[in-house]
C-alpha cells in the first residue's frame, strides 16, 4: 500500500522461541557442529546451547509428532551437515544444510504406520564411492533400508525387512572398521538384538543377541582405539549391557575349540563377505558380553557414548557412557583404570520435584557437557568442572497447547498459560557478560492440577488465571522473585516492594501435599519448612527455598522455588473459566465461562480491591471466546461462539462507578460473520475494533456519524457499523491484534493469526468513501517462522509512551504469539521503509 506517497515495507524476525522436547526417547541429538536438534510437536527445532542459548529455527515439514531426530556423523572430525527425522505421519525426512538454515531434500515415504525410529550412516560401496544408508522402523512391523547414491538428493528404498508381528523398538548403524561393511542392529520386542550385515547388496541377519528381560529401548555403537566395536544396549529391565564385537584372525579361529576347557564368557561368531579393490574377502567376527551395568532403579531409556576426540588426524574414543533413566537420574559410566571393570563415575539428576524421569541424554562434542530431556519436555544441562557436574542454563517451554499470553503493563515480561497446567513467565535476561540480552523463562508462577485456559494481568506484578474449573485464581509476586527479577533484567522493583509493604510480602510459595493452591511462605516460615522436610522426605519437593540467582533458573528451581503465592479465589461461574480481561487501571476484572445457555454466558465484573462482584453483563447465548477492554477503559468488547459481538460502555455521567451497560451488539441479521467469532482487538485510539472468525473473515467496526431520521427503525448496532469491507484470508482466523502505534495518521497495522499457524500483517485505512477503504498485505510469516498449528493469541509488547509518531521514530517493536503447537514466540517487527 502507499503511505504518504511511499510504500510501507516490513521485515519480521523471530527473536525468541519457547518450546519443549517431545516425549520420546531419541528425540534429541547434539552434533559436532555445536547445534542441538530436537523434535517439538510436529516440527524440528534447532538449538544453539552456547551463550546466548537460543532456539534459532523451527523446521516444519512433518504433519504429525516428530518421534526421532539424529545427526548423520561424518568419518572425520568435520561438522555434520545433514540429519534425519522420523514422524508419526508415516514418513522420515532427510534434512541438509543450506546456508544458515536446513531444508528437506528427501521425504522417505512407504511405511503404513508411524515411523518411530530412524538412523543414517555414510558408507563406501565396492568402487569406493561414498553413499548414504538410512534405516527406518515403523509400527507396521517393518524396517526399511534406504540408499542415496553419490550426486543424488533423494533416497530410494533398497530393502524391506519384514518382522511379522514384532515391533522394532530401536536400531543403530556402524561400519565394521576392517572391511568397511555396514552393520545394522535392531532391537525387537522379542527381547533380542538382531545383527544384519550387507552381503551381495542385501542385508542379511547373522546373529541375535539375547540377555535382556524387558524391552530394549536404546542402542549405540562405538569403535575403540583397538578397532573393536562396543554396542551399548539399555532396557526396561533397568540394566545396561555392553557387547564387544571383535575381528577373529584365522589362527584365532582355529584355536577356539582348543580353549573350550577354559572358564570364559561365551562367544558367538558370524562371518562377513565383502569386496575390496575388486577382491572378495571374508572376515569372521566374534561377539561376547563385555559387562552388565546396574545402577538405575527404573527403565533405562537412553544410552550414548561420548563422541570420539580428534587431535589432528589421530582419533581417540573415550570409554565413557551416559545413561538416562526414568528414575530421574543420569549416570556417567567408565571402566576402572586398575581392574577394567565398568563403574559409575558420576550421577546427576533430580531429587524430588514433579519430573517423572529422563527420556534421553547426550554428550556435547567434546564431552564437557551433558544434556538430558525429561518427561515434561524440559532440558537439563550440566557442565563438568573439576570432576564435578554443575547445572547450566538451557532453553525450554510448554509441553502442551498454549492457550493465552499476557504482557505486563510496562512490557517487562510475558506470561503464558497452557494445557500442561502451568503458567510461565518469560523475561529478558541482561547478563553483564553477554553482548546482547536474550529471553528466557524466569519463573513458573503456577503449577496447577487443571488445564489453564486464560490469563490477565492485574498490575505490574499480579495476574489472574482461569482453568478448567469454576474458580478464578489471583497471584501476587513474592519478594524472592522481585529481587531476582531485578538482578536478571535490571528492572527497578523498589517501588513495587514499597507499595506491597515489605513486612507483609511473602518470600515465596509452596504447594501443600495433594493441594492445588500455592500457599504463601514468609521468611520466618522458610526455615521451619526446611527443618520439617528433613524428617519427612515423602513430600520434600514441595518446600520452598529462597534463591539468589545470577542466571535464569534451572528446571529444578523453576519447579520448586519460583511459584507465586495465591492471594484470592473468585467463585461465581457455573462452568469452566474460558476468558479473562482486566481494566487498564487494574480495578475491574471481567470473566466468562463455558456456556451452552444464555444464563451461563453472562460476563462477571469483579472489583479487584474488595474482590466482590460488581455486576453481571448478559448478552450472549454461548461461550464468550474473548474479552477486551479499550485502551482508555471506557468500553468492554466481547465476542462469542454464538457468532455475535457485544459492546459495553461505562456511563460518562458517573465515572466513579465501574459499571458498564450494553450500547451495541450484533445479531443474526446484522452480524457479518457466519461462524464462531474467535477473537477481537481495539485500535490504539479506541475509534475502531476488529473481529475475526472461523469463516476466514476480518471486519473493522466503529461508530458512524450518519444522522438517522425518525423513520429509521432502531437497530441493535445503534450508531455502530462495519467500517471496512470484509478481509478474507486463506484459512480460519483465530487471533488478532493491532500495533501500539499507527503507520500514519489514518493507517493502522493489524496482525492476524490463522488456524494453519501462519501470521499475516496487514495495514488498514479508511477513506472518505467506505468502498475505497484499503486492506494491504505487508508481510507473511510462514509456518517455520510462526507456528504450524492454530495460533491462539497475538499480543504486541506495550510501549511505555506510545504516540502516533513513535513508529516513525522507533521502527522496531515486538509481537508475542502462542499456539497449539506448544510454543511461545516473540518476533521483532521492523519497518524498513
Coordinates of C-alpha atoms in Angstrom, one line a residue, residues 30 306-307 320-323 330-334 344-349 362-372 380-392 554 556:
X30 CA 23.9 -32.9 19.7
X306 CA 30.9 -39.9 24.4
X307 CA 31.9 -38.8 20.9
X320 CA 32.7 -43.1 28.6
X321 CA 29.0 -44.0 28.5
X322 CA 25.9 -41.9 29.5
X323 CA 22.6 -43.5 30.5
X330 CA 21.7 -39.8 34.6
X331 CA 24.9 -41.9 35.1
X332 CA 28.3 -41.5 33.6
X333 CA 30.0 -44.9 33.3
X334 CA 33.7 -45.5 32.9
X344 CA 29.7 -45.5 38.0
X345 CA 31.8 -42.3 37.8
X346 CA 29.1 -39.6 38.3
X347 CA 25.4 -39.4 38.9
X348 CA 23.3 -36.3 38.2
X349 CA 19.6 -35.7 38.1
X362 CA 23.5 -36.9 25.1
X363 CA 27.1 -35.7 25.4
X364 CA 28.4 -32.5 23.9
X365 CA 31.0 -33.0 21.1
X366 CA 33.9 -32.5 23.5
X367 CA 32.3 -34.4 26.3
X368 CA 32.4 -31.4 28.7
X369 CA 28.6 -31.1 28.8
X370 CA 25.7 -33.5 29.1
X371 CA 22.1 -32.6 28.1
X372 CA 19.0 -34.5 29.1
X380 CA 18.6 -30.2 31.8
X381 CA 22.3 -29.4 31.2
X382 CA 25.4 -30.0 33.3
X383 CA 29.0 -28.8 32.7
X384 CA 32.0 -30.8 34.0
X385 CA 34.1 -28.5 36.2
X386 CA 37.0 -30.1 38.2
X387 CA 35.3 -33.5 38.0
X388 CA 32.0 -32.2 39.3
X389 CA 28.9 -31.7 37.1
X390 CA 27.4 -28.2 37.6
X391 CA 23.9 -27.3 36.2
X392 CA 23.7 -24.7 33.4
X554 CA 17.3 -24.3 36.1
X556 CA 14.6 -27.8 39.3

